[in-house]
XYZ file of N, CA and C in Angstrom:
345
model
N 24.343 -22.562 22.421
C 23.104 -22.888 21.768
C 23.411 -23.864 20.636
N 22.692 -24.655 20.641
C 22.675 -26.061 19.433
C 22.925 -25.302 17.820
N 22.044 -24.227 17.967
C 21.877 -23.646 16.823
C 22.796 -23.079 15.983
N 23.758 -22.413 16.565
C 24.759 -21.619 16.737
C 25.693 -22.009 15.836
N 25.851 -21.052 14.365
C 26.513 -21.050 13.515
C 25.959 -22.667 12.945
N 25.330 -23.211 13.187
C 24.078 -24.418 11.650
C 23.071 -23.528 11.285
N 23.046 -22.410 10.886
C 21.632 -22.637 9.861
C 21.429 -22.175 9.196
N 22.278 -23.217 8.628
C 22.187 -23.595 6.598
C 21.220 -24.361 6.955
N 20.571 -24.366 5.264
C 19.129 -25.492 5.222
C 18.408 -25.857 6.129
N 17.612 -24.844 6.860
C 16.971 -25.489 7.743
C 15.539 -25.108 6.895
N 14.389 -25.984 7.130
C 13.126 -26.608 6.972
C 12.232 -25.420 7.296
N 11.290 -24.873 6.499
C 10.200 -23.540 7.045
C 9.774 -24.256 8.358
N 9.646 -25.550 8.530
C 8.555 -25.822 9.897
C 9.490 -25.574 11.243
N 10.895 -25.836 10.831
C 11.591 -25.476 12.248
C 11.950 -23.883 12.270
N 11.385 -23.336 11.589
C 11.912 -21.835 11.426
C 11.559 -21.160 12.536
N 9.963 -21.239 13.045
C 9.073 -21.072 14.034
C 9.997 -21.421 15.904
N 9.903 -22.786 15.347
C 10.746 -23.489 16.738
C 12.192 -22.387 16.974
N 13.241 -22.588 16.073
C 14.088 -22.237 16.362
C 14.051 -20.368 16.773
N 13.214 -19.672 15.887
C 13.150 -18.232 15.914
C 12.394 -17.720 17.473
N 11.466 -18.801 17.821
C 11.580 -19.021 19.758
C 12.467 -19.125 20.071
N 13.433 -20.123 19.863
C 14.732 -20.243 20.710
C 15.775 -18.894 20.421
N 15.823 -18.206 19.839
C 16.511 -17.140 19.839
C 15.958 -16.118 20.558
N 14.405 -15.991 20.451
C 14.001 -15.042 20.952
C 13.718 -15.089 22.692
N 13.841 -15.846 22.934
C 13.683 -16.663 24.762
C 15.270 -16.205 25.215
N 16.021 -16.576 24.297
C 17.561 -16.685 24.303
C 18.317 -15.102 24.546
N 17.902 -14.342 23.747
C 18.600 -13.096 23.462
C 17.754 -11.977 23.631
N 16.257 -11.895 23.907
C 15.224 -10.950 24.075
C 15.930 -9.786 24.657
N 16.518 -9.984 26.005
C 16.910 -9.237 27.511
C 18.529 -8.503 26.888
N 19.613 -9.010 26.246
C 20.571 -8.556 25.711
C 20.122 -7.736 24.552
N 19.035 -7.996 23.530
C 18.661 -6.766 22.412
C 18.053 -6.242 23.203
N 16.962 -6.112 24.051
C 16.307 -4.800 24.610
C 17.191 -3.881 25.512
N 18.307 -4.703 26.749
C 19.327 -3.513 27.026
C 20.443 -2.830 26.170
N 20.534 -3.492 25.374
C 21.410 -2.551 23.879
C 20.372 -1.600 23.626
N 19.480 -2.088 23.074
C 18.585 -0.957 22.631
C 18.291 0.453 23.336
N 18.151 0.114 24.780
C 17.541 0.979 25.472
C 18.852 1.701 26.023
N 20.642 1.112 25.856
C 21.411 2.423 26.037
C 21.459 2.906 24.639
N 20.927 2.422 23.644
C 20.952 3.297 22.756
C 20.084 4.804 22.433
N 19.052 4.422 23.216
C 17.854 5.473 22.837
C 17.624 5.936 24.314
N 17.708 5.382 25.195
C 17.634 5.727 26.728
C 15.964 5.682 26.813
N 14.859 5.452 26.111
C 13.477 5.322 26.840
C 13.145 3.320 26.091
N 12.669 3.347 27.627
C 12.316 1.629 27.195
C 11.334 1.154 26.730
N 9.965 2.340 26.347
C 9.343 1.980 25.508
C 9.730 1.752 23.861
N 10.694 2.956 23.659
C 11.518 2.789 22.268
C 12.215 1.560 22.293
N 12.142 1.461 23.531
C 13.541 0.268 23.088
C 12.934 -1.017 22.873
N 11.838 -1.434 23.373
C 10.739 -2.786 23.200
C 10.520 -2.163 21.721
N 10.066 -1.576 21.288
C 10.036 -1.329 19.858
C 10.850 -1.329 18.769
N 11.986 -1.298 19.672
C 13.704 -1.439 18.634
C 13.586 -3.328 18.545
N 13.646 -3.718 19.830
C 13.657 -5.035 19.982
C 12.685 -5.998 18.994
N 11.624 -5.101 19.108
C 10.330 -6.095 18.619
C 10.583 -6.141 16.789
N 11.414 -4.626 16.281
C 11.999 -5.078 15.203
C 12.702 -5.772 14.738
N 13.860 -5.864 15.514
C 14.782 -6.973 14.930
C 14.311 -8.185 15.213
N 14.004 -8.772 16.109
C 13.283 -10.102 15.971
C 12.689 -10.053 15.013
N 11.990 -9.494 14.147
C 10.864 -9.492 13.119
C 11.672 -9.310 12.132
N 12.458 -8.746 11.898
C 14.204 -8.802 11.222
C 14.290 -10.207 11.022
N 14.707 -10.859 12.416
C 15.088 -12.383 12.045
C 14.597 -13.168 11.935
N 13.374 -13.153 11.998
C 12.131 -13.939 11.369
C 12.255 -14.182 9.861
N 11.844 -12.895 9.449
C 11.652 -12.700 8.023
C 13.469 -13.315 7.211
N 14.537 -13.161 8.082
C 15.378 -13.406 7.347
C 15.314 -14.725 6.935
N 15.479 -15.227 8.483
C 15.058 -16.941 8.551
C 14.019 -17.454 7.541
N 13.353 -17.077 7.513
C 12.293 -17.281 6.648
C 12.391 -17.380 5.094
N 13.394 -16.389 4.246
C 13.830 -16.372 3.329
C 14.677 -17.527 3.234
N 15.345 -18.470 4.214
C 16.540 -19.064 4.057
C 17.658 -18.359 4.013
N 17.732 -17.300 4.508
C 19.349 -17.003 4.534
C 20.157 -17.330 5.126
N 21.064 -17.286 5.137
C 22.611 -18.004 6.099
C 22.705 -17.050 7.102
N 22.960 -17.078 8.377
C 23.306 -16.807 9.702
C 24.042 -17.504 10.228
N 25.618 -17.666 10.347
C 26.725 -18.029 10.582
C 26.361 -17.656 12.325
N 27.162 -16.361 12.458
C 26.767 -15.861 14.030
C 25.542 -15.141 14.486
N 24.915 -15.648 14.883
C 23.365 -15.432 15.524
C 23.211 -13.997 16.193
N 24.131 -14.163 17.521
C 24.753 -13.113 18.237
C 25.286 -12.032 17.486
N 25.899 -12.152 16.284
C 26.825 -10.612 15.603
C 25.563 -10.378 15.419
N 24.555 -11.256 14.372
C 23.799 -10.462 13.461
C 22.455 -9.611 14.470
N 22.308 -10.371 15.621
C 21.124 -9.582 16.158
C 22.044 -8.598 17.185
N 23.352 -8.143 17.356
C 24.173 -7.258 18.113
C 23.605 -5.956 16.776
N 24.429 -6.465 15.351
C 24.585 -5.431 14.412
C 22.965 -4.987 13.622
N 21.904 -5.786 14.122
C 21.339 -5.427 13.378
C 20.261 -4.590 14.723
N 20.575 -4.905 16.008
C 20.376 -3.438 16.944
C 20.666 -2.767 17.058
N 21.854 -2.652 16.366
C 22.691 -0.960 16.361
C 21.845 -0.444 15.576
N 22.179 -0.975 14.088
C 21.744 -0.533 12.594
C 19.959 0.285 13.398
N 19.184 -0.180 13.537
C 17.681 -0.097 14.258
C 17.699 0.832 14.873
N 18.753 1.043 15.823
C 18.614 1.991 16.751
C 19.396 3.577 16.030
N 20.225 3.457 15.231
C 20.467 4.184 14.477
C 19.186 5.053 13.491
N 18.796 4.081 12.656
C 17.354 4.565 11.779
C 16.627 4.964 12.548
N 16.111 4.569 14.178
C 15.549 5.177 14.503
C 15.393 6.673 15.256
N 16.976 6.536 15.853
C 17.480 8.193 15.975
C 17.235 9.033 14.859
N 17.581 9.132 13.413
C 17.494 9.513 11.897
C 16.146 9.815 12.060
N 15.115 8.991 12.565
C 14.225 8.875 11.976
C 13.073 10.235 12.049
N 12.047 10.636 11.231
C 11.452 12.091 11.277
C 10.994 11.552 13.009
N 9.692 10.620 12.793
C 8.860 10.465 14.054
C 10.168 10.683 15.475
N 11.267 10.509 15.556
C 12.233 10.436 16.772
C 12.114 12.089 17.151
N 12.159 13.040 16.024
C 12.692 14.250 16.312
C 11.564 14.643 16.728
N 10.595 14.389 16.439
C 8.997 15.089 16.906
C 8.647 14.994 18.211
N 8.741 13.015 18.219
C 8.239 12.775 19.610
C 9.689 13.539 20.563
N 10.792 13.848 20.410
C 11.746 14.145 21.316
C 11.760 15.823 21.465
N 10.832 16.231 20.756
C 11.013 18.069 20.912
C 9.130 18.034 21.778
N 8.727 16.986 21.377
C 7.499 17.197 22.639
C 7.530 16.627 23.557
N 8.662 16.258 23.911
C 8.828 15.354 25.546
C 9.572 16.637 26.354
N 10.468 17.357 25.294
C 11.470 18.588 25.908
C 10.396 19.615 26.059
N 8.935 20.033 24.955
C 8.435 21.291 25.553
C 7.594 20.321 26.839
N 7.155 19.278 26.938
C 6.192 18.741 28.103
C 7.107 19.258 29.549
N 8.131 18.422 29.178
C 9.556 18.645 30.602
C 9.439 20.546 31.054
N 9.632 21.222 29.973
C 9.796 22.394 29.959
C 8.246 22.847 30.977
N 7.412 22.269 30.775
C 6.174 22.871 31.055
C 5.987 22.333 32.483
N 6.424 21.103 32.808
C 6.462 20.798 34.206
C 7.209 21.089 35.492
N 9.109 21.083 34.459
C 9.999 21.645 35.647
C 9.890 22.978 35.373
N 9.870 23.781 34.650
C 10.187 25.180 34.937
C 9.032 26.169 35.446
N 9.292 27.259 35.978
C 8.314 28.339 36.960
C 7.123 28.361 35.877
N 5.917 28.555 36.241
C 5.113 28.964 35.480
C 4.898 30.728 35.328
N 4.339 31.094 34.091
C 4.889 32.363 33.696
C 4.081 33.152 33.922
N 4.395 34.057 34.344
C 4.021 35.723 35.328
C 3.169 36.314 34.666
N 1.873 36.232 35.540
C 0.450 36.794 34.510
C 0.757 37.913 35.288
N 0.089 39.463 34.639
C 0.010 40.678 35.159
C -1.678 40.464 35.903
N -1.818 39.419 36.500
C -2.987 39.815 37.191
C -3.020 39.015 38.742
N -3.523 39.675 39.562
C -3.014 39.291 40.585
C -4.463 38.604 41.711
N -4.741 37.445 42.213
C -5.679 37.065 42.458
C -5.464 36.724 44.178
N -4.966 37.723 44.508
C -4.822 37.303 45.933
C -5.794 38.039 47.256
């Protein structure tokens, strides 16, 4: 990529342009990181859709991004991390286990008999 380790000083108007070209570029590599991180791929479009928005806003500040690739590798870990931590993870993941629970296992033995 052209981009790749230049961008120092770049211009707010190419911020747009270029933060497409990363995101066209690397979309498919952050969303399968993401998604062996958390294993559901709706979380994981949501891991994804952060860090891009991550590198937006960084870009945007002007900060330096030497390697493009480390920083959106490390900053999908970091994401996918907070979001394991996170309260909403433990909630939605103990009501996916009683839902599972309620679908695979026997349903439970009424004392009444309708046969």
């Amino acid at each position: 990529m052209e981009y790749e380790g230049a961008l120092l000083g770049i211009e707010k108007k190419e911020i747009k342009e270029i933060w497409e070209e990363f995101y066209h570029s690397y979309r498919k590599e952050v969303f399968f990181l993401a998604l062996s991180c958390v294993q559901n791929p709706h979380q994981a479009d949501d891991i994804a859709q952060d860090v891009f928005l991550k590198l937006y806003k960084t870009l945007n500040k002007g900060k330096e991004i030497e390697n493009i690739k480390g920083w959106l590798y490390r900053s999908t870990v970091r994401t996918c991390l907070d979001f394991k931590k996170s309260f909403w993870n433990k909630i939605f993941s103990k009501k996916e286990e009683w839902m599972e629970s309620l679908i695979f296992d026997s349903p439970p033995k009424a004392g009444l008999y309708l046969g």
